[in-house]
XYZ file of C-alpha atoms in Angstrom:
731
model
C -30.143 -32.134 40.032
C -31.216 -28.737 41.314
C -34.743 -28.740 42.724
C -36.586 -25.936 40.948
C -40.077 -24.519 41.699
C -41.308 -26.227 38.526
C -40.034 -29.620 39.691
C -41.668 -29.097 43.095
C -44.986 -28.184 41.439
C -44.810 -31.205 39.116
C -44.514 -33.405 42.207
C -47.782 -32.035 43.601
C -45.960 -30.293 46.455
C -46.996 -26.746 47.330
C -44.418 -24.084 48.168
C -45.543 -24.151 51.823
C -45.248 -27.913 51.942
C -41.765 -27.714 50.455
C -40.755 -25.230 53.156
C -42.018 -27.718 55.733
C -39.941 -30.493 54.153
C -36.803 -28.354 54.316
C -37.569 -27.502 57.943
C -38.091 -31.162 58.900
C -34.869 -32.262 57.199
C -32.732 -29.236 58.013
C -31.683 -29.296 54.358
C -33.023 -29.449 50.816
C -34.113 -32.918 49.632
C -32.604 -34.507 46.559
C -34.862 -35.520 43.654
C -35.432 -39.033 44.956
C -36.318 -37.751 48.402
C -38.688 -35.194 46.893
C -40.366 -38.069 45.035
C -40.790 -39.957 48.306
C -42.434 -36.938 49.934
C -44.632 -36.489 46.875
C -45.811 -40.091 47.203
C -46.429 -40.037 50.953
C -47.839 -36.529 51.265
C -50.334 -36.672 48.430
C -54.002 -36.775 49.288
C -54.412 -40.424 48.307
C -51.863 -41.656 50.850
C -51.853 -39.039 53.622
C -55.567 -38.162 53.894
C -54.395 -34.644 54.725
C -57.739 -33.001 53.965
C -59.996 -35.723 55.369
C -58.179 -37.064 58.435
C -59.773 -34.567 60.830
C -63.285 -35.707 59.916
C -62.610 -39.405 59.427
C -61.641 -39.506 63.112
C -65.255 -38.665 64.015
C -66.618 -41.909 62.536
C -67.540 -44.759 64.899
C -65.097 -47.616 64.378
C -65.730 -50.096 67.201
C -68.262 -52.524 68.583
C -68.101 -55.998 70.106
C -67.672 -57.576 66.657
C -64.757 -55.433 65.425
C -61.340 -57.079 65.570
C -59.490 -54.480 63.475
C -60.750 -51.065 62.464
C -59.243 -48.416 60.146
C -55.474 -48.142 59.895
C -54.666 -51.543 58.442
C -54.885 -52.979 54.954
C -58.482 -54.001 55.627
C -61.049 -54.150 58.417
C -61.703 -57.370 60.336
C -64.887 -58.456 62.136
C -65.844 -61.518 64.172
C -68.419 -63.838 62.575
C -68.243 -66.490 65.331
C -66.793 -70.039 65.418
C -63.251 -68.561 65.295
C -64.082 -67.165 61.824
C -63.271 -63.598 60.838
C -64.390 -61.559 57.861
C -61.812 -59.256 56.278
C -63.069 -56.571 53.899
C -62.436 -53.207 52.306
C -63.515 -50.979 49.420
C -61.229 -48.673 47.430
C -61.381 -46.407 44.413
C -59.549 -46.671 41.116
C -61.286 -43.746 39.445
C -58.610 -41.812 37.601
C -56.797 -44.878 36.195
C -60.090 -46.336 34.941
C -60.984 -43.180 33.046
C -57.555 -43.032 31.413
C -57.320 -46.748 30.579
C -60.623 -48.445 31.508
C -59.648 -52.106 31.211
C -56.369 -51.966 33.120
C -57.603 -49.305 35.518
C -60.565 -51.426 36.591
C -58.589 -54.680 36.528
C -55.810 -53.387 38.766
C -58.418 -51.862 41.062
C -59.736 -55.379 41.631
C -56.203 -56.745 42.015
C -55.264 -54.089 44.549
C -58.275 -54.611 46.791
C -57.785 -58.382 46.704
C -54.192 -57.937 47.918
C -55.429 -55.754 50.774
C -57.557 -58.681 51.899
C -55.156 -61.604 51.568
C -52.343 -59.524 53.044
C -54.305 -59.849 56.304
C -54.203 -63.654 56.049
C -57.673 -64.057 54.532
C -58.656 -66.074 51.486
C -60.865 -63.855 49.298
C -64.372 -65.273 48.954
C -66.200 -62.523 47.060
C -65.878 -59.202 45.254
C -68.397 -56.432 44.635
C -68.214 -53.144 42.763
C -69.850 -49.752 42.415
C -69.274 -48.176 39.005
C -70.522 -44.793 37.816
C -70.495 -43.443 34.278
C -71.504 -40.265 32.496
C -74.628 -39.665 30.448
C -75.241 -42.720 28.214
C -75.340 -40.430 25.167
C -71.877 -39.014 25.912
C -69.401 -40.213 23.253
C -67.063 -41.806 25.806
C -69.602 -43.597 28.000
C -70.166 -46.773 26.004
C -66.474 -47.535 25.558
C -65.709 -46.735 29.185
C -68.525 -48.987 30.373
C -67.357 -51.820 28.155
C -63.744 -51.452 29.211
C -64.428 -51.237 32.941
C -66.810 -54.195 33.012
C -64.345 -56.253 30.948
C -61.493 -55.287 33.284
C -63.421 -56.209 36.437
C -64.553 -59.497 34.952
C -61.194 -60.300 33.390
C -59.238 -59.964 36.632
C -61.788 -61.450 39.029
C -62.658 -64.370 36.762
C -58.991 -65.303 36.325
C -58.490 -65.170 40.086
C -61.384 -67.585 40.567
C -63.296 -65.313 42.964
C -67.043 -64.739 42.510
C -68.457 -61.256 41.929
C -71.775 -61.382 43.770
C -73.033 -57.826 43.944
C -72.667 -54.247 42.867
C -74.302 -51.366 41.082
C -74.046 -49.478 37.804
C -75.221 -45.873 37.641
C -75.207 -43.042 35.120
C -75.066 -39.296 35.699
C -73.749 -36.463 33.559
C -71.468 -35.306 36.395
C -69.291 -38.363 35.624
C -68.904 -37.501 31.925
C -65.202 -36.763 32.300
C -64.482 -38.529 35.572
C -65.966 -41.985 36.052
C -65.952 -43.812 39.371
C -64.751 -47.378 39.840
C -65.017 -48.575 43.451
C -63.991 -52.189 44.113
C -64.780 -54.171 47.272
C -63.260 -57.482 48.352
C -64.208 -59.801 51.194
C -62.089 -62.593 52.629
C -62.336 -65.312 55.274
C -59.686 -65.887 57.949
C -59.307 -67.466 61.364
C -59.447 -64.992 64.252
C -56.157 -66.266 65.627
C -54.365 -65.986 62.260
C -54.752 -62.314 61.313
C -51.612 -60.684 59.922
C -50.695 -57.028 60.322
C -48.355 -54.511 58.707
C -46.573 -53.294 61.861
C -42.853 -54.146 61.690
C -41.328 -55.652 64.824
C -37.758 -56.507 65.812
C -34.331 -55.116 64.908
C -32.172 -56.562 62.140
C -35.043 -58.574 60.661
C -35.007 -59.364 56.947
C -37.053 -57.151 54.654
C -38.222 -59.345 51.798
C -39.612 -58.460 48.376
C -41.918 -61.069 46.787
C -44.113 -61.333 43.702
C -43.646 -59.812 40.254
C -40.652 -57.835 39.107
C -40.730 -54.039 39.253
C -41.295 -52.113 36.034
C -41.851 -48.535 35.012
C -45.649 -48.758 34.930
C -47.657 -46.799 37.467
C -44.969 -44.283 38.460
C -46.683 -41.359 40.197
C -50.003 -43.224 40.150
C -50.881 -42.110 43.688
C -49.999 -38.516 42.901
C -52.096 -38.655 39.737
C -55.024 -39.848 41.855
C -54.639 -36.695 43.948
C -54.985 -34.230 41.084
C -57.683 -32.951 38.773
C -57.867 -33.947 35.127
C -57.272 -31.518 32.295
C -57.073 -31.726 28.499
C -53.929 -33.848 28.767
C -55.485 -36.849 30.504
C -54.254 -39.244 27.797
C -50.682 -38.267 28.592
C -51.140 -39.861 32.023
C -51.522 -43.399 30.635
C -48.015 -44.365 31.817
C -49.234 -43.761 35.398
C -51.794 -46.565 35.020
C -50.611 -49.914 36.310
C -50.749 -53.113 34.252
C -52.197 -56.143 35.989
C -51.568 -59.878 35.694
C -54.261 -61.877 37.529
C -52.521 -65.198 36.980
C -49.445 -63.948 38.842
C -51.664 -62.546 41.586
C -53.288 -65.964 41.988
C -49.822 -67.471 42.503
C -48.953 -64.694 44.962
C -52.164 -65.335 46.902
C -51.448 -69.031 47.273
C -47.788 -68.470 48.169
C -48.619 -65.885 50.853
C -51.325 -68.048 52.432
C -48.970 -71.038 52.455
C -46.230 -69.002 54.135
C -48.715 -67.764 56.737
C -49.370 -71.283 57.993
C -46.327 -71.108 60.286
C -44.598 -68.322 62.246
C -42.417 -67.028 59.396
C -44.236 -63.719 58.829
C -43.690 -60.888 61.318
C -45.486 -58.305 59.174
C -46.714 -57.982 55.623
C -47.854 -55.126 53.398
C -48.920 -55.067 49.770
C -47.282 -52.618 47.398
C -50.291 -50.590 46.308
C -50.420 -46.818 45.945
C -46.863 -45.406 45.994
C -45.443 -48.924 45.708
C -42.283 -49.762 47.625
C -42.263 -46.286 49.185
C -45.559 -46.534 51.035
C -45.179 -50.192 51.994
C -41.726 -49.730 53.548
C -42.565 -46.418 55.233
C -45.873 -47.633 56.688
C -44.442 -50.881 58.042
C -41.461 -49.274 59.736
C -43.371 -46.231 60.952
C -46.103 -48.326 62.608
C -43.392 -50.301 64.402
C -41.486 -47.172 65.424
C -38.432 -48.653 63.712
C -36.063 -47.741 60.903
C -35.617 -49.569 57.623
C -32.675 -49.891 55.251
C -33.186 -51.040 51.655
C -30.596 -51.948 49.025
C -32.281 -51.036 45.745
C -29.778 -53.092 43.758
C -31.516 -56.180 45.129
C -35.020 -55.219 44.004
C -36.021 -57.525 41.102
C -36.574 -55.336 38.017
C -38.002 -56.348 34.656
C -36.559 -53.355 32.804
C -32.933 -52.349 32.400
C -31.259 -49.353 34.003
C -34.096 -48.466 36.340
C -33.169 -45.589 38.621
C -33.746 -45.487 42.397
C -36.495 -42.942 41.731
C -38.292 -45.320 39.365
C -37.853 -48.335 41.628
C -39.247 -46.595 44.695
C -42.200 -44.935 42.953
C -43.231 -47.712 40.582
C -46.719 -49.076 41.180
C -46.171 -52.330 39.332
C -48.741 -54.848 40.445
C -48.693 -58.203 42.243
C -45.941 -57.344 44.738
C -45.623 -57.663 48.517
C -43.179 -56.561 51.195
C -42.578 -58.841 54.180
C -40.656 -58.766 57.432
C -39.563 -62.377 57.985
C -38.543 -64.081 61.230
C -34.802 -64.699 61.626
C -33.766 -68.039 60.191
C -36.951 -68.409 58.134
C -35.627 -66.789 54.967
C -34.638 -70.013 53.197
C -37.869 -71.859 53.909
C -39.847 -68.799 52.842
C -37.852 -68.502 49.641
C -38.542 -72.149 48.859
C -42.294 -71.513 48.965
C -42.196 -68.516 46.612
C -39.826 -70.200 44.185
C -42.188 -73.205 44.097
C -44.939 -70.845 42.944
C -42.648 -69.284 40.319
C -42.369 -65.888 42.042
C -39.486 -63.576 42.788
C -38.099 -63.631 46.320
C -35.350 -61.268 47.376
C -34.016 -60.097 50.745
C -33.684 -56.381 49.965
C -32.973 -54.902 53.379
C -33.339 -55.020 57.142
C -35.086 -53.302 60.010
C -33.010 -50.904 62.114
C -33.335 -48.834 65.271
C -32.620 -45.537 63.477
C -36.257 -44.545 62.779
C -34.989 -43.510 59.343
C -35.591 -44.738 55.826
C -32.170 -45.356 54.282
C -31.869 -46.261 50.607
C -28.694 -47.668 49.050
C -27.955 -48.009 45.341
C -24.742 -48.887 43.565
C -22.920 -48.919 46.935
C -24.013 -45.336 47.660
C -26.541 -43.878 50.039
C -29.131 -42.177 47.815
C -31.722 -41.202 50.437
C -31.859 -40.854 54.209
C -35.096 -39.535 55.686
C -36.663 -39.617 59.156
C -39.696 -41.865 58.829
C -41.799 -39.493 60.887
C -41.233 -36.779 58.315
C -42.866 -38.971 55.680
C -45.748 -40.265 57.777
C -46.631 -38.751 61.155
C -45.471 -35.258 60.159
C -47.364 -35.204 56.872
C -49.594 -32.120 56.584
C -53.050 -32.213 58.121
C -55.341 -29.486 56.837
C -58.393 -27.923 58.419
C -59.852 -26.664 55.177
C -62.518 -23.997 55.006
C -65.987 -25.226 54.133
C -69.508 -23.959 53.710
C -72.851 -25.588 54.444
C -74.650 -27.326 51.616
C -77.643 -28.562 53.559
C -79.651 -25.328 53.740
C -83.086 -25.854 52.228
C -84.198 -23.458 49.553
C -87.765 -22.575 48.700
C -88.927 -24.838 45.904
C -91.860 -25.112 43.572
C -93.590 -28.471 43.347
C -94.306 -29.579 39.768
C -97.920 -28.944 38.841
C -100.395 -31.645 37.862
C -97.928 -34.497 38.385
C -100.794 -36.599 39.753
C -102.397 -36.535 36.310
C -99.577 -38.570 34.780
C -100.623 -41.996 33.581
C -99.529 -44.454 36.245
C -98.519 -47.287 33.932
C -96.695 -45.002 31.512
C -94.805 -43.478 34.450
C -93.747 -46.904 35.733
C -92.741 -47.891 32.222
C -90.545 -44.824 31.847
C -88.780 -45.487 35.178
C -88.165 -49.190 34.481
C -86.774 -48.393 31.038
C -84.376 -45.708 32.299
C -80.604 -46.422 32.443
C -80.393 -46.253 36.244
C -83.387 -48.482 36.906
C -83.070 -51.015 34.134
C -81.987 -54.569 34.825
C -78.188 -54.894 34.834
C -77.721 -58.568 33.898
C -75.688 -57.462 30.846
C -73.048 -56.401 33.356
C -73.085 -59.107 35.980
C -73.319 -61.976 33.511
C -69.772 -61.067 32.451
C -68.593 -61.848 35.967
C -68.185 -65.359 37.359
C -70.794 -65.480 40.118
C -70.567 -69.107 41.223
C -66.888 -70.106 41.228
C -65.832 -71.662 44.589
C -69.345 -73.119 44.882
C -70.547 -71.078 47.864
C -72.580 -68.317 46.180
C -76.086 -68.599 47.659
C -77.468 -65.301 46.345
C -75.999 -63.792 43.209
C -76.362 -60.274 41.748
C -79.917 -59.041 41.351
C -81.061 -59.405 44.963
C -80.900 -56.987 47.872
C -77.551 -58.449 48.963
C -75.211 -61.132 47.743
C -74.854 -64.111 50.084
C -71.840 -66.400 50.441
C -71.910 -69.635 52.421
C -69.043 -70.086 54.869
C -67.583 -73.194 53.288
C -68.655 -76.413 54.955
C -71.031 -74.664 57.376
C -74.703 -73.709 57.464
C -73.993 -70.036 58.037
C -73.324 -67.298 55.529
C -72.386 -63.673 55.101
C -74.485 -61.079 53.315
C -72.678 -58.432 51.292
C -73.933 -55.228 49.685
C -72.564 -52.079 48.087
C -74.615 -48.913 47.689
C -74.016 -45.264 46.838
C -75.882 -41.995 47.142
C -75.543 -39.265 44.530
C -78.765 -37.294 44.110
C -79.627 -37.360 47.795
C -76.136 -36.210 48.842
C -76.076 -33.428 46.286
C -79.409 -32.130 47.568
C -78.540 -32.498 51.262
C -75.238 -34.158 52.225
C -76.215 -34.864 55.844
C -79.456 -36.579 54.879
C -77.718 -38.312 51.965
C -74.959 -39.624 54.242
C -77.543 -41.064 56.644
C -79.591 -42.523 53.820
C -76.836 -44.500 52.166
C -75.828 -46.138 55.452
C -79.475 -47.018 56.058
C -79.835 -48.342 52.507
C -76.961 -50.765 53.150
C -78.524 -51.682 56.508
C -81.895 -52.474 54.865
C -80.307 -54.506 52.085
C -78.575 -56.704 54.668
C -81.735 -56.988 56.768
C -83.777 -57.994 53.708
C -81.850 -61.246 53.203
C -82.099 -62.139 56.887
C -78.642 -61.093 58.048
C -77.600 -59.229 61.170
C -75.680 -56.134 59.969
C -72.168 -55.991 61.462
C -70.065 -53.207 59.949
C -69.308 -51.157 56.852
C -66.449 -50.028 54.673
C -66.728 -46.756 52.759
C -65.306 -45.143 49.650
C -65.903 -41.399 49.695
C -65.760 -39.886 46.193
C -65.700 -36.088 45.978
C -64.274 -33.205 43.969
C -61.519 -30.755 44.936
C -61.361 -30.321 48.747
C -59.664 -26.943 48.317
C -63.060 -25.578 47.211
C -65.227 -24.631 50.176
C -68.433 -26.027 48.694
C -66.857 -29.400 47.909
C -65.223 -29.603 51.315
C -68.595 -28.770 52.845
C -70.202 -31.649 50.947
C -67.587 -33.971 52.402
C -67.848 -32.679 55.982
C -71.633 -32.894 56.041
C -71.727 -36.310 54.384
C -69.344 -37.610 57.057
C -71.661 -36.124 59.680
C -74.623 -38.009 58.222
C -72.701 -41.280 57.931
C -71.451 -40.926 61.495
C -74.925 -40.280 62.906
C -76.417 -43.318 61.171
C -73.534 -45.671 61.949
C -73.525 -44.656 65.606
C -77.262 -45.109 66.080
C -77.412 -48.423 64.222
C -74.220 -49.782 65.880
C -72.888 -50.252 62.364
C -69.229 -49.097 62.577
C -66.810 -48.131 59.813
C -63.835 -50.528 59.853
C -62.021 -49.623 56.630
C -62.270 -47.440 53.587
C -60.842 -44.883 51.244
C -61.227 -41.201 50.345
C -61.036 -40.194 46.699
C -60.742 -36.429 46.208
C -60.027 -34.354 43.115
C -62.600 -36.104 40.953
C -62.812 -33.112 38.640
C -62.052 -32.277 35.049
C -61.661 -28.724 33.777
C -62.997 -27.369 37.054
C -66.201 -29.431 36.872
C -66.712 -31.752 39.821
C -68.563 -35.018 40.113
C -71.613 -35.069 42.321
C -70.707 -36.138 45.865
C -70.781 -39.932 45.873
C -70.240 -41.809 49.122
C -70.211 -45.554 48.544
C -70.963 -47.946 51.394
C -70.028 -51.613 51.495
C -71.917 -53.488 54.203
C -71.509 -56.972 55.696
C -73.908 -59.022 57.790
C -74.051 -62.511 59.308
C -76.719 -65.142 58.661
C -76.213 -67.615 61.491
C -78.553 -70.177 59.932
C -78.938 -70.231 56.163
C -82.339 -71.841 56.589
C -83.488 -68.361 57.647
C -82.129 -66.602 54.574
C -84.659 -64.508 52.672
C -85.008 -63.522 49.026
C -87.143 -60.896 47.343
C -89.026 -63.198 44.969
C -92.613 -64.080 45.825
C -93.091 -67.742 46.802
C -96.797 -68.606 46.537
C -100.007 -67.186 45.088
C -102.726 -65.787 47.355
C -100.288 -64.679 50.057
C -100.692 -61.250 51.639
C -98.487 -58.319 50.616
C -97.683 -55.789 53.349
C -95.774 -52.546 53.541
C -93.713 -52.301 56.730
C -93.014 -48.667 57.635
C -94.991 -45.510 57.037
C -95.503 -43.998 53.602
C -95.795 -40.216 53.488
C -95.296 -39.846 49.747
C -91.955 -37.989 49.507
C -91.339 -37.309 45.821
C -88.529 -34.728 45.815
C -85.310 -36.309 44.435
C -87.342 -39.378 43.468
C -87.015 -41.423 40.297
C -90.574 -40.407 39.420
C -89.773 -36.720 39.469
C -86.422 -37.250 37.782
C -87.361 -39.676 35.002
C -90.979 -38.760 34.332
C -90.959 -35.002 34.932
C -87.241 -34.212 34.471
C -87.393 -32.414 37.811
C -84.321 -32.519 40.082
C -85.021 -29.945 42.785
C -85.940 -30.248 46.413
C -84.729 -32.094 49.502
C -84.210 -35.845 49.797
C -86.419 -37.863 52.151
C -85.517 -37.473 55.801
C -84.223 -40.359 57.890
C -85.792 -41.314 61.209
C -83.042 -43.460 62.743
C -85.329 -44.830 65.454
C -87.767 -46.131 62.839
C -84.900 -47.437 60.717
C -83.488 -49.516 63.565
C -86.824 -50.555 65.025
C -88.277 -51.616 61.665
C -85.134 -53.501 60.660
C -84.686 -55.426 63.894
C -88.385 -56.309 63.911
C -88.084 -57.666 60.367
C -85.227 -59.897 61.576
C -87.413 -61.089 64.433
C -90.228 -61.949 62.012
C -87.774 -63.836 59.813
C -86.440 -65.833 62.744
C -90.023 -66.865 63.630
C -90.636 -68.059 60.040
C -93.457 -65.551 59.571
C -92.272 -64.069 56.256
C -92.003 -65.691 52.828
C -90.169 -62.871 51.033
C -88.706 -59.461 51.848
C -87.565 -56.531 49.710
C -86.569 -53.076 50.864
C -88.244 -50.079 49.245
C -85.751 -47.591 47.841
C -85.284 -45.953 44.439
C -88.615 -45.711 42.603
C -90.773 -46.419 45.638
C -93.371 -49.138 46.198
C -94.307 -49.712 42.569
C -90.735 -50.250 41.366
C -89.940 -52.525 44.335
C -93.087 -54.536 43.651
C -92.184 -54.826 39.958
C -88.752 -56.209 40.879
C -90.303 -58.814 43.172
C -92.727 -59.909 40.465
C -90.044 -60.130 37.785
C -87.642 -62.051 40.028
C -90.274 -64.617 40.989
C -92.303 -64.758 37.768
C -95.315 -64.298 40.007
C -97.772 -61.449 39.899
C -99.464 -59.234 42.448
C -102.707 -57.354 42.777
C -102.664 -54.307 45.027
C -104.822 -51.371 45.980
C -103.772 -48.122 47.577
C -104.962 -47.783 51.197
C -107.496 -45.055 51.863
C -105.606 -42.059 53.212
C -104.804 -38.484 52.310
C -101.839 -39.371 50.085
C -102.277 -39.017 46.347
C -101.857 -42.133 44.234
C -98.518 -41.171 42.660
C -97.102 -40.067 45.992
C -98.015 -43.366 47.578
C -96.720 -45.596 44.810
C -93.577 -43.660 43.791
C -92.646 -41.851 47.023
C -89.199 -42.690 48.393
C -89.836 -42.493 52.126
C -87.184 -44.460 53.986
C -87.231 -47.330 56.521
C -89.738 -49.396 54.521
C -90.002 -52.998 53.331
C -92.415 -55.044 51.233
C -93.068 -58.464 52.765
C -95.014 -61.547 51.713
C -97.009 -63.277 54.463
C -99.162 -66.397 54.540
C -102.690 -65.816 55.815
C -102.190 -68.261 58.695
C -99.304 -66.127 60.022
C -101.112 -62.784 59.900
C -102.407 -62.828 63.452
C -99.030 -63.470 65.072
C -97.266 -61.086 62.711
C -99.772 -58.311 63.411
C -99.344 -58.768 67.152
C -95.536 -58.477 66.929
C -95.711 -55.391 64.717
C -98.160 -53.680 67.069
C -96.110 -54.655 70.150
C -93.091 -52.973 68.560
C -95.057 -49.891 67.426
C -94.374 -50.659 63.760
C -96.599 -48.963 61.191
C -97.803 -51.369 58.502
C -100.388 -51.665 55.755
C -101.803 -54.613 53.878
C -101.953 -53.610 50.228
C -102.769 -56.763 48.285
C -102.047 -60.377 47.413
C -99.767 -62.404 45.184
C -101.243 -63.949 42.046
C -100.217 -65.553 38.768
C -99.205 -63.901 35.495
C -100.145 -60.243 36.133
C -99.074 -57.229 38.159
C -102.136 -55.126 38.800
C -103.006 -51.887 40.569
C -106.780 -51.938 41.042
C -108.664 -49.481 38.867
C -105.385 -48.312 37.244
C -103.632 -50.940 35.124
C -102.957 -54.634 34.671
C -99.758 -55.802 33.021
C -98.512 -59.239 31.967
C -95.263 -60.274 33.678
C -93.559 -60.997 30.358
C -94.219 -57.434 29.297
C -92.908 -55.876 32.503
C -89.783 -58.032 32.382
C -89.213 -56.939 28.788
C -89.490 -53.292 29.852
C -86.974 -53.833 32.655
C -84.399 -55.345 30.295
C -85.076 -52.989 27.407
C -82.482 -50.272 27.960
C -79.329 -52.354 28.300
C -80.382 -54.758 25.568
C -80.824 -51.874 23.138
C -77.902 -49.707 24.264
C -75.382 -52.201 22.964
C -77.088 -53.033 19.702
C -75.128 -50.203 18.108
C -71.445 -50.752 17.439
C -69.197 -49.810 20.318
C-alpha cells in the first residue's frame, strides 16, 4: 500500500515527523511500520511534549526503590516490605464508552502493579464530570462508577478512597484517573528490562482481538463531533480473566523463571515488546503467527496495535518454558512462545513466513521526538474587585448552600457501589482524610489518598501545583502516617497551544517546589494531554496520589470527634483568604482572584508537629482544613462522629465569614483533652506553631456562638441532600 499524506495524518504523524522517520530508516516505512511509529510516537506513549519538564521533578529519597520509568513506582515500607503504586488516566475511553472505559482503566492500572511482583491491596480513583445539569453528565457518572465498581469488585480488591468533582469544563471531556497500590517483598521486585540473548519471548493471558486498535493514538488527540465513531478504539475488559492472570503471574514469580515482564497496555504488543528490548539494549524477533487470536484473519497491523486487555509479555529463563506453561494452563490462560531476544537492536516481525517489519528499536523509542513547545505565563495576577457586602450573608444559609452543592455533598452514593472491605485489611474506608490498609498480619498500615486541583490551578498554576501536593501531604498526616512519596496524573488540554502548555509548565514548577521541600518525591505517573473537544479545553487538573506509612496502627487517627467537652483547636494561622473559595463560588457565584498562597515552611513544620503530637497521644482526632474552610471541616467532623461542637470566633481583625470560610493552607482542626493542653501548648510554642482554641465538643448540636445552632440530624441531611435527590429522576 502506498503511504499517502492522508494515511500519515490519520496515524497522528505530522509531515515533519514523517520526514524524520524516513531519515531514521533510510527508506519509506510500510503501513505496518507506520502504525508502529504512530503507536510509539504519540503523546500518550512518548511524552514528547512533557518529557523536558517531567525531568525536573524530584524522584528520589531514602525510601524510593524504583522511580519513574517502570510500570509503577516502588517505595520501602520497612520489614522487607515494599509498596508498589501508580495512577493513570483513562479519560477519552471513558467519555466514549463510560462503563468499559472506566473498567479497563482499573484493569490496566492493576496490571501495572502486579507486573512488578506486587499483590494489589487497594484502588482509589479521581473522577471529574461536567455540569450536573448537562444532558450527558448523569449517564456518564452512572457508567463510570459502575465500571470502576464492576471491575474492582470482581477482582476482589477494595476501593478505599477517591473523589468525585463537577465542573462545566468537563462537559465534553470527563476525567477518569485510577490508582492502584500493591504489596511486594523488596527482594522480589520484577522489572521490564530484557536481559540475555536468545531468550524466549512469551505471550500470556487473553487472546488478541480487534478491540482497542489505535487506543493510545486516540488518547493523544482532541475530540470532535465524531466521538461516537471512536468506540472501536475502546478496550473491552474481563475482570475474571485478569484475576486468573494475576494469580498465575504471582505464582510464576515465586521462582527464577521470569527475566522481565511487561503488561500490554497502551499500544499493546508494540509498546511492550519495544520497551522491554529497548531498555535492555537488545533486539527482539516476533512471529505473529504464534500470537493467540480470538478473531479470524487478523492482520499483522491489527495484532501489533490491538489493545485487548488482560495480556502480558514475558522474557523467560532458558529451560523454564515448560514449567511456566504448566502454570498458565492450570489457570486456564493462553501461553505461547512467540519470539526471542536477539543482539540486532531491531524489532523484527514475521508473519506467514515473511518478514513484515524490521525497525531499529532506537527509532521507535530513544529517537522519538522531544518538543520544547512555546508557552506563556498564566500566573500573572490581575487587578480584581472583591464582592461587596459578602459579610452580610447569613452564616447558616451560606454553610447550607455549600454543603448541598455537588462538589461538597457527601459521596456515599458513589463509594457504596465499591467493595471497601474485601481482603479484610481496610482500616479506614472512603469518607476520611485518607484510606488506610493494614499490612496483613502486622500492626502497621499504609495511608492512601488521591486529590486534584482545578480552580486553584486555573487561577494560578504554580500555586495550584504546590497546593495539591500539600493537600495530599495533609491528608496523610491527618491519619497519623509519615508521607513517603506520590504518583501524579497530569490532565491538560492541547500542549500545542501556548496557554495550555504554560499551564502545564507552571503546574510542574509548583509540584516540583512542594515535593522537593517536603521530601515527597514523584515515583510514577502519567500525562494526559489533548483533553479538548471542539477547541474547548478542560481546566488544568493535576491529580496527586499520595502514600504514607503508619508504623503502629495504635497511633492511627480519624477525623470523628471522640468525647464531649474536649477542646477544639485550629493548628495554623487563619488569614481569611476567600478568593477561589467554595464560599465565593457557591454562595456568591464569584470565581475570580488568586488562590491561597502556600508557605512550604509552615506546611512542613505544622505537619511534622502534628505527627509528633499524635505519637505522644496528645490528640483525639485530626482533620485537615481545605475546601470550604473551618466551618465545612468542622461540619464533616461532627457528621462523621455524630457529636456536636460549640465554637466562637477568636477576637482578631478578620471578619466572621473570612475566618470561617477562608481557605488558608497548612491548617488542621484537632480535638484535645483538657489534661493534655499544657503539654500540647508547650510543644506548639517550642515549634513556633500558630494555634487557636475555638471551642469544645458537645452532644447533638453544631453551634457558632451568637450565629446559629443546628441539630446534627439536620446537618447530615443537608450533606447528603444533593446526591440523594440527583438520582431520583430517571437516568
